Amino acid sequence: MADQSPAANAPKPVSSVKLVLLGEAAVGKSSLVLRFVNNDFQENKEPTIGAAFLTQKAHLPTRTIKFEIWDTAGQERFASLAPMYYRNAQAALVVYDVTKPSSLVKARHWVAELQRQASPGIVVAVAGNKVDLVDDSAAPSATPAEGAEGEADEEEGGRKVSREEAEKFAEEEGCLFFETSAKTGSNVAEVFTAIANAIPEAALKGRGQPAAGAASTGGAAQAGQRDDSNRVQLGRGDGVQKANEGCAC
Amino acid sequence: MPEDEDQQQHVAAQRESSPQPPPLPRRPTTIEEEDGLRPPLTPSGSVRNFKGSPRPPLQSKATTAVSQVDVLGLSQDASPSNNQRSRSHSRQPSGRLQSRAGSDDDTASVRSVQTLAPGQSGDIESLLDDVVGAAATETDEGVEERDDAASLDTSPLQNIRDDLDESFSSEFEPVGSFEPDGSNGELLNRQWRAKLKHYLILSSAGKPIYSRHGDDQLISGTIGVVQTIISFYQGAQDTLRGFTAGDARFVILSKGHLHLLAISRLGESEAQLRAQLEALYMQILSTLTLPTMEKMFINRPSTDLRRPLQGTESLISSLADGFTRGSPATLLSALECLRIRKAHRQVIHSTLLKCRSPQLLYGLVVADGRLAAVVRPKKHSLHPGDLHLIFNMLFEADSVRAGGGENWIPLCLPGFNNTGYLYMYVSFIDPETGSPREDIEQPLDGRKRDNEIAVLLISANREAFDEMREMRDKVVDQLQANGSLAHIRRAIANGRSSCTSILNTNKADTKGADTPAPIAHFLYKSRANVQFVMPSAGPLFSSTVSWRRLISLYARLQGALHGKTTHLKVVHVVTGGASALAWTTPTFEVYVVAGPRAGKHVLAKAAMGVVQWARREEERLFVVGGAVF
């Protein structure tokens, strides 16, 4: 979805969406962006300093979203700069590392901070990255089963954060949820496309105008995503979008 | 004073007319052989306490023996020295040489090779020997090879025995980590000790902050010992600055709550190592700012600084490895610029001025890791140390470039102001345009340098990203339109000039075939611009090891020119592998290196040639002043 196929972008309207990546250091924020923007992956990538700004288009059936991505550095000393990046952002991708429980704690903090400080209509997605380090994540289509066995984490390779726990948290906060691997590319385009779909039309026309809605619908959207493979949901852009208007985070 | 015919040296010193020449300092290269193994860096293997005890008495005195030849040759040609009544002094060779009973081993026989250049036996200083000897144990092969070296004068530095290779080639390989059962401890310790260069940073409370080699477990013992030694002297109100043990020089830089320690077996001088530590310290300040760091230590003296510094280890390491590989920029404390025509640079400068955002503090165009143009406020110039940090971040460490896209980086430039952050917009433009550059420079330091052009816009306002971005767009558009980008690209593609082409430009009739340059490499530093220029490394210095040797030779010369107590004007050195000349005036420093048989007059003539060239091309080679607003 992320690649720019010339056939797809002829007459569709293009809207810019400011997206910020947040999360603990070394969870793979830059790698997710690099995979999404350049379809590339680097082992042992050096830590980001400050923040990097990249753009990439996501093509939806009815429109094209041009993501303006702020890839922020995860180190503590840069935390005070984060408001600069999420202020006015229409979307945020909060990343944690499925092999590192502390990174989910940090992700919870970021989601809470976004809910307090960011524009009210911001679409927040939570991504558990590095599933390639976990044995059970070979194929994205296996995700439902995986979720069911979430409790048995300790035995599953390097997994330290159960899918269920993180998913429950995302659902409670009304966020999109994915488990990704920047290394294999699994779910990377999907998470960005889902964010693109979730951006309310209203927010695209007049920036910073949050669409009002009931928070309760957010949960339903999450349930829909979880049941199906993520690709299915792409065709249902409208539904997800509507649901997420109520996303309070 | 015992004499030793094995080791002979000559120094031509040119001074301003002082009635009584001050005594010359002892120089590392002439120091007696401690226990006959390797040339120690200071006379005793014991702790040297600079502050408390007076310097040990000089072991030699200046003599009035004069060798006029080269010095006069230089002063006739060089306008800056014309007004200096030059008196040159050479130290009586036999008068300053010492030997010990223990020196009649390998080393001594190695040194005897110096007499192989018969015409210059009195002029030889065993310089490269020390460089190499400091790095590796002496072997008999060394003697043979140096025999060869003396008979070949076309390949400077090349014939030196190869044991620097073995130890140096593994210098940058990581030391492994401990097995869970600790069974490989001895092996790791051996690996760790085999490194020629160490940098350790610890807090005054003894917490490790950084070590170039080895993990915590491996260095904890060392850190403890270092901490103990340093605090012992601090307790006596007598700060320890350095000492020498065997062939290793230890230099300690204590700054506030930080202790930085360099351990080198590459023969670098104390001042040079101290400058390297200063740069590492600046890197830490650049991340944290001074007040932030001090506050942390005041609040909690046992602060673990590694946490706030998280993610910058690679910046410190790439800086440190740059020093270990050999960095002329740090050695000369100067900056290298891209050579472009004066008019072309002026166009870039006026473009930068025209597009300047009111939020801009400094604007830089950097190509190929060299400065192409700068725009700055009238009141502030850029500190070379700050620029070095920036270049290290952008071109040596991969963190910024690898990410792609544009960057907005908060950083403190300690030379500018160590109390606050500036914000740097970084954009690499047009990475690839057609044919790849000839990679004659590529292996220079064993790493790939990108031929990218970077636009750096520094603002004091952290919200100024959009303004900076807008300015970048304007600048790039205009540079593209007025052809400047093409000029920069061409300059990158041309690379650095070769010695031959540089020296041949001085000839009036360029019609004839280029005569090969008598020198292999040079450094020229313009003091006024705090910038330097060097030729292409060429095949001679393309390997990491040969480059290191060259830099070590330069380091020796630089150390001699900038000795603590005396300032020589001209230093001439001949070793088995190379001959070299360094010359400093108030306006420039020049260092030339040639084969071992090149005579003084050849070196002097080449040095003059370099100076003439650099003067004539000054505004091409250097960014003079930059665009000022």
mmCIF file of N, CA, C and O in Angstrom, chain B residues 444-511:
data_model
loop_
_atom_site.group_PDB
_atom_site.id
_atom_site.type_symbol
_atom_site.label_atom_id
_atom_site.label_comp_id
_atom_site.label_asym_id
_atom_site.label_seq_id
_atom_site.Cartn_x
_atom_site.Cartn_y
_atom_site.Cartn_z
ATOM 1 N N LEU B 444 41.545 6.053 2.352
ATOM 2 C CA LEU B 444 42.414 6.892 3.160
ATOM 3 C C LEU B 444 42.363 6.508 4.624
ATOM 4 O O LEU B 444 43.379 6.317 5.269
ATOM 5 N N ASP B 445 41.203 6.390 5.145
ATOM 6 C CA ASP B 445 41.147 5.982 6.532
ATOM 7 C C ASP B 445 40.368 4.677 6.673
ATOM 8 O O ASP B 445 39.807 4.385 7.701
ATOM 9 N N GLY B 446 40.340 3.961 5.594
ATOM 10 C CA GLY B 446 39.720 2.649 5.666
ATOM 11 C C GLY B 446 38.204 2.699 5.712
ATOM 12 O O GLY B 446 37.557 1.698 5.944
ATOM 13 N N ARG B 447 37.632 3.870 5.510
ATOM 14 C CA ARG B 447 36.184 3.961 5.600
ATOM 15 C C ARG B 447 35.652 4.683 4.390
ATOM 16 O O ARG B 447 36.335 5.436 3.733
ATOM 17 N N LYS B 448 34.389 4.438 4.168
ATOM 18 C CA LYS B 448 33.753 5.073 3.025
ATOM 19 C C LYS B 448 33.317 6.483 3.417
ATOM 20 O O LYS B 448 32.658 6.700 4.405
ATOM 21 N N ARG B 449 33.735 7.410 2.643
ATOM 22 C CA ARG B 449 33.242 8.763 2.827
ATOM 23 C C ARG B 449 32.229 9.031 1.737
ATOM 24 O O ARG B 449 32.491 8.774 0.586
ATOM 25 N N ASP B 450 31.147 9.588 2.099
ATOM 26 C CA ASP B 450 30.154 9.826 1.064
ATOM 27 C C ASP B 450 30.443 11.111 0.328
ATOM 28 O O ASP B 450 30.933 12.070 0.876
ATOM 29 N N ASN B 451 30.144 11.069 -0.944
ATOM 30 C CA ASN B 451 30.337 12.274 -1.728
ATOM 31 C C ASN B 451 29.051 13.083 -1.763
ATOM 32 O O ASN B 451 28.683 13.643 -2.782
ATOM 33 N N GLU B 452 28.395 13.108 -0.656
ATOM 34 C CA GLU B 452 27.150 13.831 -0.612
ATOM 35 C C GLU B 452 27.390 15.282 -0.248
ATOM 36 O O GLU B 452 28.394 15.634 0.346
ATOM 37 N N ILE B 453 26.405 16.087 -0.604
ATOM 38 C CA ILE B 453 26.436 17.480 -0.216
ATOM 39 C C ILE B 453 25.413 17.640 0.901
ATOM 40 O O ILE B 453 24.273 17.201 0.778
ATOM 41 N N ALA B 454 25.829 18.273 1.970
ATOM 42 C CA ALA B 454 24.906 18.468 3.084
ATOM 43 C C ALA B 454 24.718 19.958 3.323
ATOM 44 O O ALA B 454 25.661 20.734 3.229
ATOM 45 N N VAL B 455 23.481 20.321 3.597
ATOM 46 C CA VAL B 455 23.189 21.689 4.006
ATOM 47 C C VAL B 455 22.871 21.648 5.493
ATOM 48 O O VAL B 455 21.986 20.916 5.928
ATOM 49 N N LEU B 456 23.621 22.410 6.272
ATOM 50 C CA LEU B 456 23.411 22.465 7.708
ATOM 51 C C LEU B 456 22.992 23.872 8.079
ATOM 52 O O LEU B 456 23.685 24.830 7.758
ATOM 53 N N LEU B 457 21.865 23.970 8.722
ATOM 54 C CA LEU B 457 21.385 25.283 9.122
ATOM 55 C C LEU B 457 21.152 25.233 10.626
ATOM 56 O O LEU B 457 20.371 24.423 11.122
ATOM 57 N N ILE B 458 21.847 26.094 11.330
ATOM 58 C CA ILE B 458 21.813 26.049 12.787
ATOM 59 C C ILE B 458 21.062 27.263 13.301
ATOM 60 O O ILE B 458 21.332 28.393 12.885
ATOM 61 N N SER B 459 20.134 26.998 14.188
ATOM 62 C CA SER B 459 19.330 28.071 14.742
ATOM 63 C C SER B 459 19.326 27.949 16.258
ATOM 64 O O SER B 459 19.501 26.863 16.814
ATOM 65 N N ALA B 460 19.107 29.065 16.919
ATOM 66 C CA ALA B 460 18.991 29.015 18.369
ATOM 67 C C ALA B 460 17.554 28.722 18.789
ATOM 68 O O ALA B 460 17.284 28.469 19.954
ATOM 69 N N ASN B 461 16.659 28.745 17.831
ATOM 70 C CA ASN B 461 15.246 28.556 18.137
ATOM 71 C C ASN B 461 14.830 27.130 17.810
ATOM 72 O O ASN B 461 14.925 26.677 16.676
ATOM 73 N N ARG B 462 14.337 26.440 18.825
ATOM 74 C CA ARG B 462 14.054 25.029 18.594
ATOM 75 C C ARG B 462 12.790 24.814 17.775
ATOM 76 O O ARG B 462 12.504 23.710 17.339
ATOM 77 N N GLU B 463 12.035 25.858 17.584
ATOM 78 C CA GLU B 463 10.813 25.731 16.778
ATOM 79 C C GLU B 463 11.065 26.114 15.321
ATOM 80 O O GLU B 463 10.121 26.243 14.548
ATOM 81 N N ALA B 464 12.310 26.339 14.977
ATOM 82 C CA ALA B 464 12.580 26.951 13.673
ATOM 83 C C ALA B 464 12.719 25.933 12.547
ATOM 84 O O ALA B 464 13.158 26.296 11.452
ATOM 85 N N PHE B 465 12.331 24.698 12.803
ATOM 86 C CA PHE B 465 12.523 23.684 11.766
ATOM 87 C C PHE B 465 11.910 24.106 10.434
ATOM 88 O O PHE B 465 12.540 23.995 9.379
ATOM 89 N N ASP B 466 10.686 24.573 10.474
ATOM 90 C CA ASP B 466 10.021 24.898 9.217
ATOM 91 C C ASP B 466 10.722 26.037 8.471
ATOM 92 O O ASP B 466 10.870 25.983 7.252
ATOM 93 N N GLU B 467 11.171 27.035 9.245
ATOM 94 C CA GLU B 467 11.912 28.128 8.605
ATOM 95 C C GLU B 467 13.202 27.609 7.969
ATOM 96 O O GLU B 467 13.561 27.991 6.856
ATOM 97 N N MET B 468 13.885 26.751 8.706
ATOM 98 C CA MET B 468 15.146 26.228 8.189
ATOM 99 C C MET B 468 14.898 25.392 6.930
ATOM 100 O O MET B 468 15.651 25.424 5.973
ATOM 101 N N ARG B 469 13.809 24.666 6.969
ATOM 102 C CA ARG B 469 13.477 23.805 5.847
ATOM 103 C C ARG B 469 13.174 24.657 4.611
ATOM 104 O O ARG B 469 13.614 24.362 3.497
ATOM 105 N N GLU B 470 12.439 25.703 4.866
ATOM 106 C CA GLU B 470 12.117 26.625 3.785
ATOM 107 C C GLU B 470 13.396 27.228 3.201
ATOM 108 O O GLU B 470 13.565 27.318 1.990
ATOM 109 N N MET B 471 14.291 27.606 4.107
ATOM 110 C CA MET B 471 15.544 28.201 3.649
ATOM 111 C C MET B 471 16.342 27.184 2.840
ATOM 112 O O MET B 471 16.915 27.515 1.803
ATOM 113 N N ARG B 472 16.350 25.946 3.321
ATOM 114 C CA ARG B 472 17.066 24.901 2.575
ATOM 115 C C ARG B 472 16.504 24.803 1.159
ATOM 116 O O ARG B 472 17.246 24.746 0.181
ATOM 117 N N ASP B 473 15.181 24.781 1.055
ATOM 118 C CA ASP B 473 14.572 24.665 -0.273
ATOM 119 C C ASP B 473 15.013 25.804 -1.182
ATOM 120 O O ASP B 473 15.387 25.585 -2.335
ATOM 121 N N LYS B 474 14.981 27.015 -0.639
ATOM 122 C CA LYS B 474 15.397 28.170 -1.439
ATOM 123 C C LYS B 474 16.853 28.061 -1.840
ATOM 124 O O LYS B 474 17.222 28.285 -2.992
ATOM 125 N N VAL B 475 17.685 27.722 -0.843
ATOM 126 C CA VAL B 475 19.123 27.654 -1.108
ATOM 127 C C VAL B 475 19.408 26.618 -2.185
ATOM 128 O O VAL B 475 20.133 26.886 -3.152
ATOM 129 N N VAL B 476 18.811 25.451 -2.027
ATOM 130 C CA VAL B 476 19.108 24.382 -2.982
ATOM 131 C C VAL B 476 18.613 24.764 -4.373
ATOM 132 O O VAL B 476 19.309 24.560 -5.373
ATOM 133 N N ASP B 477 17.415 25.347 -4.440
ATOM 134 C CA ASP B 477 16.890 25.766 -5.740
ATOM 135 C C ASP B 477 17.836 26.743 -6.416
ATOM 136 O O ASP B 477 18.171 26.605 -7.590
ATOM 137 N N GLN B 478 18.281 27.719 -5.640
ATOM 138 C CA GLN B 478 19.124 28.747 -6.244
ATOM 139 C C GLN B 478 20.505 28.209 -6.588
ATOM 140 O O GLN B 478 21.075 28.576 -7.614
ATOM 141 N N LEU B 479 21.038 27.344 -5.710
ATOM 142 C CA LEU B 479 22.352 26.771 -6.010
ATOM 143 C C LEU B 479 22.274 25.928 -7.277
ATOM 144 O O LEU B 479 23.205 25.896 -8.086
ATOM 145 N N GLN B 480 21.155 25.272 -7.423
ATOM 146 C CA GLN B 480 20.956 24.482 -8.644
ATOM 147 C C GLN B 480 20.884 25.413 -9.850
ATOM 148 O O GLN B 480 21.528 25.193 -10.867
ATOM 149 N N ALA B 481 20.112 26.503 -9.676
ATOM 150 C CA ALA B 481 19.890 27.410 -10.802
ATOM 151 C C ALA B 481 21.179 28.122 -11.204
ATOM 152 O O ALA B 481 21.462 28.283 -12.387
ATOM 153 N N ASN B 482 21.963 28.557 -10.220
ATOM 154 C CA ASN B 482 23.153 29.324 -10.609
ATOM 155 C C ASN B 482 24.387 28.436 -10.819
ATOM 156 O O ASN B 482 25.504 28.929 -10.918
ATOM 157 N N GLY B 483 24.169 27.151 -10.860
ATOM 158 C CA GLY B 483 25.258 26.249 -11.242
ATOM 159 C C GLY B 483 26.205 25.885 -10.108
ATOM 160 O O GLY B 483 27.164 25.154 -10.310
ATOM 161 N N SER B 484 25.926 26.376 -8.927
ATOM 162 C CA SER B 484 26.866 26.114 -7.831
ATOM 163 C C SER B 484 26.912 24.644 -7.453
ATOM 164 O O SER B 484 27.973 24.118 -7.122
ATOM 165 N N LEU B 485 25.753 23.998 -7.512
ATOM 166 C CA LEU B 485 25.751 22.577 -7.168
ATOM 167 C C LEU B 485 26.667 21.805 -8.103
ATOM 168 O O LEU B 485 27.391 20.909 -7.681
ATOM 169 N N ALA B 486 26.620 22.180 -9.366
ATOM 170 C CA ALA B 486 27.487 21.504 -10.327
ATOM 171 C C ALA B 486 28.947 21.761 -9.992
ATOM 172 O O ALA B 486 29.782 20.852 -10.083
ATOM 173 N N HIS B 487 29.262 22.993 -9.596
ATOM 174 C CA HIS B 487 30.648 23.298 -9.237
ATOM 175 C C HIS B 487 31.082 22.467 -8.041
ATOM 176 O O HIS B 487 32.199 21.957 -7.998
ATOM 177 N N ILE B 488 30.194 22.372 -7.075
ATOM 178 C CA ILE B 488 30.542 21.592 -5.883
ATOM 179 C C ILE B 488 30.748 20.135 -6.262
ATOM 180 O O ILE B 488 31.715 19.489 -5.860
ATOM 181 N N ARG B 489 29.843 19.646 -7.093
ATOM 182 C CA ARG B 489 29.955 18.247 -7.499
ATOM 183 C C ARG B 489 31.267 17.998 -8.227
ATOM 184 O O ARG B 489 31.933 16.997 -8.015
ATOM 185 N N ARG B 490 31.631 18.956 -9.074
ATOM 186 C CA ARG B 490 32.872 18.778 -9.803
ATOM 187 C C ARG B 490 34.053 18.798 -8.831
ATOM 188 O O ARG B 490 34.999 18.014 -8.967
ATOM 189 N N ALA B 491 33.984 19.691 -7.867
ATOM 190 C CA ALA B 491 35.076 19.768 -6.889
ATOM 191 C C ALA B 491 35.196 18.463 -6.117
ATOM 192 O O ALA B 491 36.294 17.996 -5.830
ATOM 193 N N ILE B 492 34.047 17.874 -5.807
ATOM 194 C CA ILE B 492 34.082 16.591 -5.106
ATOM 195 C C ILE B 492 34.719 15.537 -6.007
ATOM 196 O O ILE B 492 35.571 14.759 -5.584
ATOM 197 N N ALA B 493 34.290 15.550 -7.264
ATOM 198 C CA ALA B 493 34.789 14.531 -8.184
ATOM 199 C C ALA B 493 36.291 14.677 -8.396
ATOM 200 O O ALA B 493 37.012 13.689 -8.525
ATOM 201 N N ASN B 494 36.778 15.921 -8.412
ATOM 202 C CA ASN B 494 38.217 16.112 -8.601
ATOM 203 C C ASN B 494 39.009 15.597 -7.418
ATOM 204 O O ASN B 494 40.168 15.243 -7.559
ATOM 205 N N GLY B 495 38.404 15.578 -6.265
ATOM 206 C CA GLY B 495 39.112 15.110 -5.089
ATOM 207 C C GLY B 495 40.259 16.041 -4.740
ATOM 208 O O GLY B 495 40.350 17.165 -5.220
ATOM 209 N N ARG B 496 41.102 15.563 -3.872
ATOM 210 C CA ARG B 496 42.263 16.366 -3.518
ATOM 211 C C ARG B 496 43.306 16.245 -4.624
ATOM 212 O O ARG B 496 43.425 15.200 -5.254
ATOM 213 N N SER B 497 44.064 17.299 -4.824
ATOM 214 C CA SER B 497 45.096 17.265 -5.850
ATOM 215 C C SER B 497 46.256 16.392 -5.388
ATOM 216 O O SER B 497 46.453 16.189 -4.201
ATOM 217 N N SER B 498 47.034 15.937 -6.345
ATOM 218 C CA SER B 498 48.215 15.175 -5.983
ATOM 219 C C SER B 498 49.369 16.137 -5.763
ATOM 220 O O SER B 498 49.361 17.275 -6.244
ATOM 221 N N CYS B 499 50.368 15.673 -5.046
ATOM 222 C CA CYS B 499 51.551 16.509 -4.810
ATOM 223 C C CYS B 499 52.158 16.966 -6.120
ATOM 224 O O CYS B 499 52.563 18.113 -6.280
ATOM 225 N N THR B 500 52.205 16.028 -7.059
ATOM 226 C CA THR B 500 52.841 16.343 -8.326
ATOM 227 C C THR B 500 52.134 17.495 -9.015
ATOM 228 O O THR B 500 52.765 18.464 -9.453
ATOM 229 N N SER B 501 50.820 17.399 -9.103
ATOM 230 C CA SER B 501 50.123 18.454 -9.824
ATOM 231 C C SER B 501 50.231 19.778 -9.073
ATOM 232 O O SER B 501 50.312 20.838 -9.687
ATOM 233 N N ILE B 502 50.257 19.716 -7.777
ATOM 234 C CA ILE B 502 50.353 20.963 -7.003
ATOM 235 C C ILE B 502 51.698 21.627 -7.236
ATOM 236 O O ILE B 502 51.783 22.817 -7.537
ATOM 237 N N LEU B 503 52.762 20.849 -7.134
ATOM 238 C CA LEU B 503 54.081 21.463 -7.258
ATOM 239 C C LEU B 503 54.368 21.889 -8.681
ATOM 240 O O LEU B 503 55.129 22.819 -8.913
ATOM 241 N N ASN B 504 53.741 21.213 -9.632
ATOM 242 C CA ASN B 504 53.984 21.604 -11.021
ATOM 243 C C ASN B 504 53.243 22.882 -11.402
ATOM 244 O O ASN B 504 53.607 23.532 -12.367
ATOM 245 N N THR B 505 52.209 23.225 -10.671
ATOM 246 C CA THR B 505 51.504 24.456 -11.000
ATOM 247 C C THR B 505 52.376 25.669 -10.729
ATOM 248 O O THR B 505 52.092 26.761 -11.202
ATOM 249 N N ASN B 506 53.412 25.477 -9.937
ATOM 250 C CA ASN B 506 54.257 26.627 -9.634
ATOM 251 C C ASN B 506 55.157 27.003 -10.794
ATOM 252 O O ASN B 506 55.697 28.098 -10.832
ATOM 253 N N LYS B 507 55.331 26.064 -11.680
ATOM 254 C CA LYS B 507 56.238 26.354 -12.790
ATOM 255 C C LYS B 507 55.549 27.232 -13.808
ATOM 256 O O LYS B 507 54.357 27.064 -14.087
ATOM 257 N N ALA B 508 56.335 28.126 -14.344
ATOM 258 C CA ALA B 508 55.771 29.048 -15.326
ATOM 259 C C ALA B 508 55.364 28.291 -16.578
ATOM 260 O O ALA B 508 54.276 28.492 -17.115
ATOM 261 N N ASP B 509 56.236 27.410 -17.044
ATOM 262 C CA ASP B 509 55.911 26.667 -18.268
ATOM 263 C C ASP B 509 55.296 25.336 -17.888
ATOM 264 O O ASP B 509 55.977 24.398 -17.510
ATOM 265 N N THR B 510 54.007 25.273 -17.970
ATOM 266 C CA THR B 510 53.331 24.031 -17.629
ATOM 267 C C THR B 510 53.233 23.113 -18.830
ATOM 268 O O THR B 510 52.603 22.076 -18.766
ATOM 269 N N LYS B 511 53.874 23.550 -19.906
ATOM 270 C CA LYS B 511 53.778 22.750 -21.130
ATOM 271 C C LYS B 511 54.406 21.364 -20.954
ATOM 272 O O LYS B 511 53.850 20.357 -21.329
#
